[in-house]
PDB file of C-alpha atoms in Angstrom:
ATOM      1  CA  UNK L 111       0.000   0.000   0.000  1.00 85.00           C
ATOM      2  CA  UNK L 112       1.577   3.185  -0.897  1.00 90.00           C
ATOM      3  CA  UNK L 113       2.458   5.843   1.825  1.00 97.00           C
ATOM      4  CA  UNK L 114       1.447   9.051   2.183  1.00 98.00           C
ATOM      5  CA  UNK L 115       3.345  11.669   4.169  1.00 96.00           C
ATOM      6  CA  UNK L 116       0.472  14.223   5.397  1.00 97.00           C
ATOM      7  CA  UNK L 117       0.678  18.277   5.468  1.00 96.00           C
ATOM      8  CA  UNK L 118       2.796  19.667   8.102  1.00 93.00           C
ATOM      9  CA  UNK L 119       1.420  23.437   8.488  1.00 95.00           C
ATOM     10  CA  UNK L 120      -1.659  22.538   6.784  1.00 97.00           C
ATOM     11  CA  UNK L 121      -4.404  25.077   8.232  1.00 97.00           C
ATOM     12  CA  UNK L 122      -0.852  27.280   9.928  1.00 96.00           C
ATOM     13  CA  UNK L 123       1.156  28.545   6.638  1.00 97.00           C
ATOM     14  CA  UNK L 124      -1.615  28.258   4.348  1.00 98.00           C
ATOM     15  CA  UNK L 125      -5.364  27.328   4.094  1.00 98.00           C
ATOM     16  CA  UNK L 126      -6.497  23.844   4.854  1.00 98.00           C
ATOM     17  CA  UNK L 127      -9.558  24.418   2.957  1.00 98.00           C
ATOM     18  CA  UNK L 128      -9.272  23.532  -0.623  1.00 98.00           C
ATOM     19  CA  UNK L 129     -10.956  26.095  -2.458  1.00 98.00           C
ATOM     20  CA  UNK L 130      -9.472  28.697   0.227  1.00 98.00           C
ATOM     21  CA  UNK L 131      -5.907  27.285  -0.977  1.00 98.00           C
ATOM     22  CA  UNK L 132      -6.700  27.738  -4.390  1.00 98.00           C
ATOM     23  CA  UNK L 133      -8.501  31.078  -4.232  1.00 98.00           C
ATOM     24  CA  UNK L 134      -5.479  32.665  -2.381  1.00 98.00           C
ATOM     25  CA  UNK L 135      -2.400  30.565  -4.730  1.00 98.00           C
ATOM     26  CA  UNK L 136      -4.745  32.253  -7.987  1.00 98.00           C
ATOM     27  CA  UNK L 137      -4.949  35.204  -6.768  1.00 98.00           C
ATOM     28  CA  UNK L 138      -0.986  35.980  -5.898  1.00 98.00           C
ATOM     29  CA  UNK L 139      -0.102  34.182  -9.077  1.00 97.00           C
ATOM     30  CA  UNK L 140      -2.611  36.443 -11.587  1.00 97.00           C
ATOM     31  CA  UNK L 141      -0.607  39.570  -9.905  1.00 96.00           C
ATOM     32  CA  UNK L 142       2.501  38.282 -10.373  1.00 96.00           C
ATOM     33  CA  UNK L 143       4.536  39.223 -13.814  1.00 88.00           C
ATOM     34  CA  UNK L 144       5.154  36.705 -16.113  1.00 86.00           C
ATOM     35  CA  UNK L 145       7.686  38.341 -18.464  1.00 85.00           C
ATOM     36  CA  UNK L 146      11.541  36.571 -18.969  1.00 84.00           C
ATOM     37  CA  UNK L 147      10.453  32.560 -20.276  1.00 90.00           C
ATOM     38  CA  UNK L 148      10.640  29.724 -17.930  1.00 96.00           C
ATOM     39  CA  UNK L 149      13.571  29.231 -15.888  1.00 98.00           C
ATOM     40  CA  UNK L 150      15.418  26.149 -15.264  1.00 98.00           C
ATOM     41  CA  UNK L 151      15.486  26.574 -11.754  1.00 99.00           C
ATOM     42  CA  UNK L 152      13.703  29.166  -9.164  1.00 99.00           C
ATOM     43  CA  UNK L 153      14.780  30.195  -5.610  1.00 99.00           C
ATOM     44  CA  UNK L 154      11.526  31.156  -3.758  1.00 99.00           C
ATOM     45  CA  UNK L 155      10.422  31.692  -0.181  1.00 98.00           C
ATOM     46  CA  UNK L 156       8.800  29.010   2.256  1.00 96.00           C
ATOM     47  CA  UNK L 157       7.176  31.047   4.658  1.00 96.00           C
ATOM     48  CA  UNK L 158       3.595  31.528   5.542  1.00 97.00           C
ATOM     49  CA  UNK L 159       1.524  32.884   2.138  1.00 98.00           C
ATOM     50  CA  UNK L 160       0.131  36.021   3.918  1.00 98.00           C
ATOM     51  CA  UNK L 161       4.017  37.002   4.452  1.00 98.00           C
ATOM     52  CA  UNK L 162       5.675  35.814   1.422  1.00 98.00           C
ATOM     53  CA  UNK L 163       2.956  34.370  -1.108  1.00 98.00           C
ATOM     54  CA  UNK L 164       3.087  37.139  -3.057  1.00 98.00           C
ATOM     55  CA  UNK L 165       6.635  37.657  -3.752  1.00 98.00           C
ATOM     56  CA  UNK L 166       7.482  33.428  -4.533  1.00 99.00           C
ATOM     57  CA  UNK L 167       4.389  33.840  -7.226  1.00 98.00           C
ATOM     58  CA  UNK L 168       7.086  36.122  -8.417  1.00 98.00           C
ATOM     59  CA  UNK L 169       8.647  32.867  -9.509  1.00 98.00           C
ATOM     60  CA  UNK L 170       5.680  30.501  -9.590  1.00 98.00           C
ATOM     61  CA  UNK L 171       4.222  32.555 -12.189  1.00 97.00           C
ATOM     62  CA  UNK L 172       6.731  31.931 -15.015  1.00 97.00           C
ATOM     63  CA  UNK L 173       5.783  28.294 -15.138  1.00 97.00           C
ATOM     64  CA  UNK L 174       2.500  29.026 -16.051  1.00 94.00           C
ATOM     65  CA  UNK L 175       3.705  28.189 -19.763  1.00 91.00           C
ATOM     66  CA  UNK L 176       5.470  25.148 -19.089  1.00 94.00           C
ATOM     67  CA  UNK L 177       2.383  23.586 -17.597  1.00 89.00           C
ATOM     68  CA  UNK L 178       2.857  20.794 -20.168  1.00 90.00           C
ATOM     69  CA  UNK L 179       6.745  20.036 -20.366  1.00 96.00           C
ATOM     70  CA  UNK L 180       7.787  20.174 -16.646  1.00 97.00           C
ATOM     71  CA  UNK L 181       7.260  16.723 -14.957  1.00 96.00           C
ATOM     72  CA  UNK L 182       9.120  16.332 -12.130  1.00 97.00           C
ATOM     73  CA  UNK L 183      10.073  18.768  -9.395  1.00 98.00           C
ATOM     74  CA  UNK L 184      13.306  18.630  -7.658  1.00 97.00           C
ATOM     75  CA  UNK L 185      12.965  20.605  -4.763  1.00 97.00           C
ATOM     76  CA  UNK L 186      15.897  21.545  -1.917  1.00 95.00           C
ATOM     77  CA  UNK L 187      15.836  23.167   1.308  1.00 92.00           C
ATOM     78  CA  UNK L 188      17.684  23.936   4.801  1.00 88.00           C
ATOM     79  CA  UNK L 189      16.766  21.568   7.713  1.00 82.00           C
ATOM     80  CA  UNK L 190      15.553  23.948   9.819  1.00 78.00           C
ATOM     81  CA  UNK L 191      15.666  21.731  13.611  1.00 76.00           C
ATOM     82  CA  UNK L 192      18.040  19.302  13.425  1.00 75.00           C
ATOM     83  CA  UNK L 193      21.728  18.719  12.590  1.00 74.00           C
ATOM     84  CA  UNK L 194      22.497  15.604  10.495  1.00 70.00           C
ATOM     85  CA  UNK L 195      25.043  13.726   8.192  1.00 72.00           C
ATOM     86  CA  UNK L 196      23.716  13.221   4.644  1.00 74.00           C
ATOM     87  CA  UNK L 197      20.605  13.881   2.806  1.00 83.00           C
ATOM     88  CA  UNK L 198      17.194  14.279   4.268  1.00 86.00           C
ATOM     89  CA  UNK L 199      14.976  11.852   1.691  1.00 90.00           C
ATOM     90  CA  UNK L 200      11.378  11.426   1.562  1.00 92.00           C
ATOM     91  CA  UNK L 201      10.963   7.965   2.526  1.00 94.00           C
ATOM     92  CA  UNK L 202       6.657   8.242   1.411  1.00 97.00           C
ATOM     93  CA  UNK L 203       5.442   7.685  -1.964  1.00 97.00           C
ATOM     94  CA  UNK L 204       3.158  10.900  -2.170  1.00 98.00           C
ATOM     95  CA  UNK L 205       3.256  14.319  -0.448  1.00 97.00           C
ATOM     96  CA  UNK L 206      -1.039  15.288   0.821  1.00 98.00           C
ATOM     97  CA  UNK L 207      -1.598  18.741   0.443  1.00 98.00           C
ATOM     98  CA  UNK L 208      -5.214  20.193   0.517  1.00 98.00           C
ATOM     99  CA  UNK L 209      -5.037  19.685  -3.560  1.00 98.00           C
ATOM    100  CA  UNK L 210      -4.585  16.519  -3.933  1.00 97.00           C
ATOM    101  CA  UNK L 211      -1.637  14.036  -3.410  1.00 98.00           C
ATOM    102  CA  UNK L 212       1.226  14.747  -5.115  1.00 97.00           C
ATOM    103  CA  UNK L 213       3.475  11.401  -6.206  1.00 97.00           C
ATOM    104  CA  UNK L 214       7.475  11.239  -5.476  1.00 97.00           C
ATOM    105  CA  UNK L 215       9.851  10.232  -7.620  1.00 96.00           C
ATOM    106  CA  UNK L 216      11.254   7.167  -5.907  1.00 96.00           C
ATOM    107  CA  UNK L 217      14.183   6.155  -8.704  1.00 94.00           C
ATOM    108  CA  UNK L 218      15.390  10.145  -7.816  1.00 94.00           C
ATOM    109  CA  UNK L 219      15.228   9.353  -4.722  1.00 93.00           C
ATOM    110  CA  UNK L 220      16.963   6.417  -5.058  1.00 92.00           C
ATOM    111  CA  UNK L 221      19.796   8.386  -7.514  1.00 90.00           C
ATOM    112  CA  UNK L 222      20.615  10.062  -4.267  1.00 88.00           C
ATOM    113  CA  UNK L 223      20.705   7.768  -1.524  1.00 83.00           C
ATOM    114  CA  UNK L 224      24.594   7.352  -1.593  1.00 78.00           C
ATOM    115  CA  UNK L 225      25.646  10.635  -1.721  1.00 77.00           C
ATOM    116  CA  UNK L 226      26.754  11.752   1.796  1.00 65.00           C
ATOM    117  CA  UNK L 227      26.540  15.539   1.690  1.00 61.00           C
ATOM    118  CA  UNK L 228      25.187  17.095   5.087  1.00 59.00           C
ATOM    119  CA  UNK L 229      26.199  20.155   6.137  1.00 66.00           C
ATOM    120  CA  UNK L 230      28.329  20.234   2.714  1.00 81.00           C
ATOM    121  CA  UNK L 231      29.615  23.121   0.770  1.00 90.00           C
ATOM    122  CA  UNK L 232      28.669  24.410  -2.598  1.00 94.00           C
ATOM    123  CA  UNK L 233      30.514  21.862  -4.657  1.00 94.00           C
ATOM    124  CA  UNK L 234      28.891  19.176  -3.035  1.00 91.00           C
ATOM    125  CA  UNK L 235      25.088  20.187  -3.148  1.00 92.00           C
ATOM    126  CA  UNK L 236      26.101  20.902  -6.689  1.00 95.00           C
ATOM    127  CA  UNK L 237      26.615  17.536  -7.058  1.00 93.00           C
ATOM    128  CA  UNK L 238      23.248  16.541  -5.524  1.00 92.00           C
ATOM    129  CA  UNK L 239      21.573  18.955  -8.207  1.00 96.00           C
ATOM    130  CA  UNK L 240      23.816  17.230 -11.865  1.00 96.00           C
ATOM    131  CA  UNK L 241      22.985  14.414 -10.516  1.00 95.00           C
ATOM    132  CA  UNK L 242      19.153  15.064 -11.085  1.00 95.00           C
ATOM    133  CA  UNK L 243      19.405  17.936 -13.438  1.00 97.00           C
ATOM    134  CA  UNK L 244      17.949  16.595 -16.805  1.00 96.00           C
ATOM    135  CA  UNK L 245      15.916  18.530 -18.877  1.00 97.00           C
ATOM    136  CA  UNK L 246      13.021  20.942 -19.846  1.00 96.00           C
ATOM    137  CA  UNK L 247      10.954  18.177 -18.218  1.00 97.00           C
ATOM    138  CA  UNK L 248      12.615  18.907 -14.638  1.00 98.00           C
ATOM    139  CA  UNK L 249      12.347  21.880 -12.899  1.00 98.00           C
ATOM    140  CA  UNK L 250      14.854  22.772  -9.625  1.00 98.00           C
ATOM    141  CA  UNK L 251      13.189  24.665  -7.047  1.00 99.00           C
ATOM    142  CA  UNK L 252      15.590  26.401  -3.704  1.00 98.00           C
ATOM    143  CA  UNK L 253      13.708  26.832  -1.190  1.00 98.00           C
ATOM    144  CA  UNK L 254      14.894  29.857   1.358  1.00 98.00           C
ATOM    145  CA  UNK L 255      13.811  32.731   2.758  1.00 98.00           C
ATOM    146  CA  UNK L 256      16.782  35.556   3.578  1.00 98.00           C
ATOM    147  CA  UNK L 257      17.474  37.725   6.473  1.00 98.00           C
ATOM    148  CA  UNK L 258      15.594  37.040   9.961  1.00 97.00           C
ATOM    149  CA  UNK L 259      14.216  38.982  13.108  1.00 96.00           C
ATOM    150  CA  UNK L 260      15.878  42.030  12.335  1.00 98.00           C
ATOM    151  CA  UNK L 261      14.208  45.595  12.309  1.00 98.00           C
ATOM    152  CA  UNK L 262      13.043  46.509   8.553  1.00 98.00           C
ATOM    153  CA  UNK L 263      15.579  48.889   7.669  1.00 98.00           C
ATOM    154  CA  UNK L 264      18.042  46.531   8.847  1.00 98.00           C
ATOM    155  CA  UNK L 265      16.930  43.742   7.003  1.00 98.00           C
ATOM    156  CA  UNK L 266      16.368  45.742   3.559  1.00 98.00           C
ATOM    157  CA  UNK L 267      19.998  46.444   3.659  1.00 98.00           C
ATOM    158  CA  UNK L 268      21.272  42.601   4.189  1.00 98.00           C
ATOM    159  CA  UNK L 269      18.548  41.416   1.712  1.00 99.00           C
ATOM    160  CA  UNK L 270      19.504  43.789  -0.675  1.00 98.00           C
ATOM    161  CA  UNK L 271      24.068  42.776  -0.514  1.00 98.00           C
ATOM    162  CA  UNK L 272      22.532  38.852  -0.248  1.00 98.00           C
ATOM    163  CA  UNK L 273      20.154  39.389  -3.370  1.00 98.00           C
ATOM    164  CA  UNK L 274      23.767  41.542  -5.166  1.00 98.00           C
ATOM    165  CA  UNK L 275      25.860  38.493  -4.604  1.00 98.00           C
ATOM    166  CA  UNK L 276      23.015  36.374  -5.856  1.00 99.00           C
ATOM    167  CA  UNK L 277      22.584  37.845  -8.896  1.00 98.00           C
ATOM    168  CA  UNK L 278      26.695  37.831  -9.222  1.00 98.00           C
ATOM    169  CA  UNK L 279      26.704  33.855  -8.622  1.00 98.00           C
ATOM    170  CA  UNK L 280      28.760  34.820  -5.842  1.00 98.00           C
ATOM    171  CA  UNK L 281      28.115  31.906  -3.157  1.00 97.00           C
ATOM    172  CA  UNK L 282      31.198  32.503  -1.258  1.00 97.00           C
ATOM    173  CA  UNK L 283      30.051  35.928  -0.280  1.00 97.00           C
ATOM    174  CA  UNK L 284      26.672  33.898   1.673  1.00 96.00           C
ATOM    175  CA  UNK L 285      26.634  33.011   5.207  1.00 90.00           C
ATOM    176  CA  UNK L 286      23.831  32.017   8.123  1.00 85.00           C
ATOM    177  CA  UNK L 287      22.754  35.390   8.576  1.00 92.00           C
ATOM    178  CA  UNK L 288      22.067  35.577   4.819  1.00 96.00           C
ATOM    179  CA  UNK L 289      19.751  32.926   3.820  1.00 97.00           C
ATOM    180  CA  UNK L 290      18.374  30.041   6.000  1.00 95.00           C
ATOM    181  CA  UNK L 291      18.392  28.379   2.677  1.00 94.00           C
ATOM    182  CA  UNK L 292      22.338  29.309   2.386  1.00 94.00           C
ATOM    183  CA  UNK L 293      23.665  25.816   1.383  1.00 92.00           C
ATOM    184  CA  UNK L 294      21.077  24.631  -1.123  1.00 94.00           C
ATOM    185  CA  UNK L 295      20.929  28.536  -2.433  1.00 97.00           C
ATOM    186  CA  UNK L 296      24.934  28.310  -2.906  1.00 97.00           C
ATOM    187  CA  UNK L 297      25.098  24.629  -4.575  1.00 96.00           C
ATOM    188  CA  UNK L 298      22.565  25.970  -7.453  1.00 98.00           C
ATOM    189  CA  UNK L 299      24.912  29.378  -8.065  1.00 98.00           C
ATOM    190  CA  UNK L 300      27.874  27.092  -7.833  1.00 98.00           C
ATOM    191  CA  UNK L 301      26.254  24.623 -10.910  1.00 98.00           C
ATOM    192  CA  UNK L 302      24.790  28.043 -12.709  1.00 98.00           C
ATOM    193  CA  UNK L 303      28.586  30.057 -12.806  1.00 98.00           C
ATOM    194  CA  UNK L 304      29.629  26.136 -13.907  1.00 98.00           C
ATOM    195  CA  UNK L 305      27.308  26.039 -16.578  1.00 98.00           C
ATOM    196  CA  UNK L 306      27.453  29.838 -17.698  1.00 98.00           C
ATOM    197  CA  UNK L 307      24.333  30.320 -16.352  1.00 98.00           C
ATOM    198  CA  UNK L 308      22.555  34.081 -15.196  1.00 97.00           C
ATOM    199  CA  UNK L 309      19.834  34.771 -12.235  1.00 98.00           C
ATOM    200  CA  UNK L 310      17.595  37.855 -12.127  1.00 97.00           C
ATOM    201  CA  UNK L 311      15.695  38.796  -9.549  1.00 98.00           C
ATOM    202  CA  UNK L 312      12.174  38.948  -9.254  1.00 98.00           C
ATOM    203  CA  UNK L 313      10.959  40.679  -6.105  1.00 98.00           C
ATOM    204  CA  UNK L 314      12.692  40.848  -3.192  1.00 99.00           C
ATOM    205  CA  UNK L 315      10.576  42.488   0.360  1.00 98.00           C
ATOM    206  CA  UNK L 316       9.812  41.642   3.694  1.00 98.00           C
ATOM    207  CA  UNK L 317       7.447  40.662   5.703  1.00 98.00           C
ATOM    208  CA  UNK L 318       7.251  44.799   7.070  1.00 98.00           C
ATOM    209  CA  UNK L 319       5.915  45.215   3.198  1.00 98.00           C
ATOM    210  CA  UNK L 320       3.435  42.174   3.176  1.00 97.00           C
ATOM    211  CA  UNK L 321       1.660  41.402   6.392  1.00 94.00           C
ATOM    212  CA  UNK L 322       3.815  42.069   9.100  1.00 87.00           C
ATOM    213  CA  UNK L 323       5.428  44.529  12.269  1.00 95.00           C
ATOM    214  CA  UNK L 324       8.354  45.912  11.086  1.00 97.00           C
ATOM    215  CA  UNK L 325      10.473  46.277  14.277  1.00 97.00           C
ATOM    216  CA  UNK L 326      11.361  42.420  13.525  1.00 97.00           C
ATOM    217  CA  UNK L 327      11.208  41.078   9.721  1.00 98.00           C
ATOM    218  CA  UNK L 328      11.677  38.037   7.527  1.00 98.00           C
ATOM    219  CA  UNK L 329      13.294  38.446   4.329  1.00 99.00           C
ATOM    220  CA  UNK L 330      12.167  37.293   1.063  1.00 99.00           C
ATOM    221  CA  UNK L 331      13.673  36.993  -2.459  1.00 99.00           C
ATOM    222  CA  UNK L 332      12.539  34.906  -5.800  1.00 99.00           C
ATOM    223  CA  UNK L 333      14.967  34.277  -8.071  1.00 99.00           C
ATOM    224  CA  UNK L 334      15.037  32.392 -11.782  1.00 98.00           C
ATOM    225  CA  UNK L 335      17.760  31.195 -13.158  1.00 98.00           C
ATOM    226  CA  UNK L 336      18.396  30.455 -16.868  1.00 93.00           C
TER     227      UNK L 336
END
């Protein structure tokens, strides 16, 4: 029988209620711009959608015309509570979210199991991502927000050198204060300079400009990369 790993902050960072989801996910995406073709890989925000929907439909929104070639998702993030050796895997067969069940890729998964990165640098995490890179048919998506918990002008400044040195493939110029998302955000610029790829950015805010206080902010910045 196949497993099914259930929503974590189903009903916390987003609507439990189907139609709710898909109300609020349509209407960030139709204000998002859509200029620039679909990128091979996006770096968007994984916060709660009142605080940083709008600016990852930023990046969401240029897949709107690849709804028919992109068939598997690779996505990778930070592990936010625990320190480990190696790769976090889904060990489930499908991910539940309030839209339906949505299946995983086992044989990636699989493609991956041997690798030991953990807390590994840029090279290595840019191994993870060749590994799996393929095609038009696979999309990579980074998964990080930027700066944290400090006052909005603050945070505007340190969001604005991390999204620079971004945009300059610069990974060595990222550290913990930066990005959450620091290591998987610095193995994809490490494959991109590689592979003589650019990254624009797309919208970069806070949550001060969303939904939040701004005496203590969470950066956010989307990202594509062709």
């Amino acid at each position: 029988m196949p497993s099914v790993r259930q929503p974590a902050v189903a009903g916390m960072f987003y609507p439990d209620d189907p139609r709710e989801l898909r109300g609020m996910v349509s209407q960030y995406l139709a204000a998002a711009e859509t200029a620039g073709g679909v990128p091979k890989a996006i770096i968007a925000p994984h916060a709660g959608y009142i605080y940083s929907g709008p600016v990852a439909a930023s990046a969401y929104a240029l897949l709107k015309a690849a709804r028919g070639a992109i068939s598997r998702v690779m996505l990778l993030g930070p592990a936010h509570r625990v320190a480990f050796s190696g790769l976090a895997l889904p060990s489930s067969d499908f991910f539940a979210t309030p839209l339906g069940d949505v299946p995983i890729d086992r044989e990636a998964v699989a493609a991956l199991k041997n690798l030991p990165q953990g807390d590994a640098s840029a090279a290595q995490v840019g191994e993870v991502l060749e590994r799996l890179w393929g095609g038009p048919e696979t999309l990579i998506v980074i998964s990080s927000d930027l700066s944290h918990y400090h006052d909005y002008q603050t945070a505007r400044r340190m969001d604005a050198a991390t999204s620079r040195a971004i945009e300059s493939l610069r990974f060595e110029d990222l550290d913990f204060d930066a990005a959450c998302g620091r290591v998987p955000v610095s193995g994809l610029l490490y494959v991109a300079r590689q592979r003589g790829l650019s990254i624009r950015t797309l919208d970069l805010r806070n949550s001060g400009d969303t939904a939040g206080p701004r005496d203590q902010v969470v950066g956010y910045g989307a990202y594509a990369i062709n």
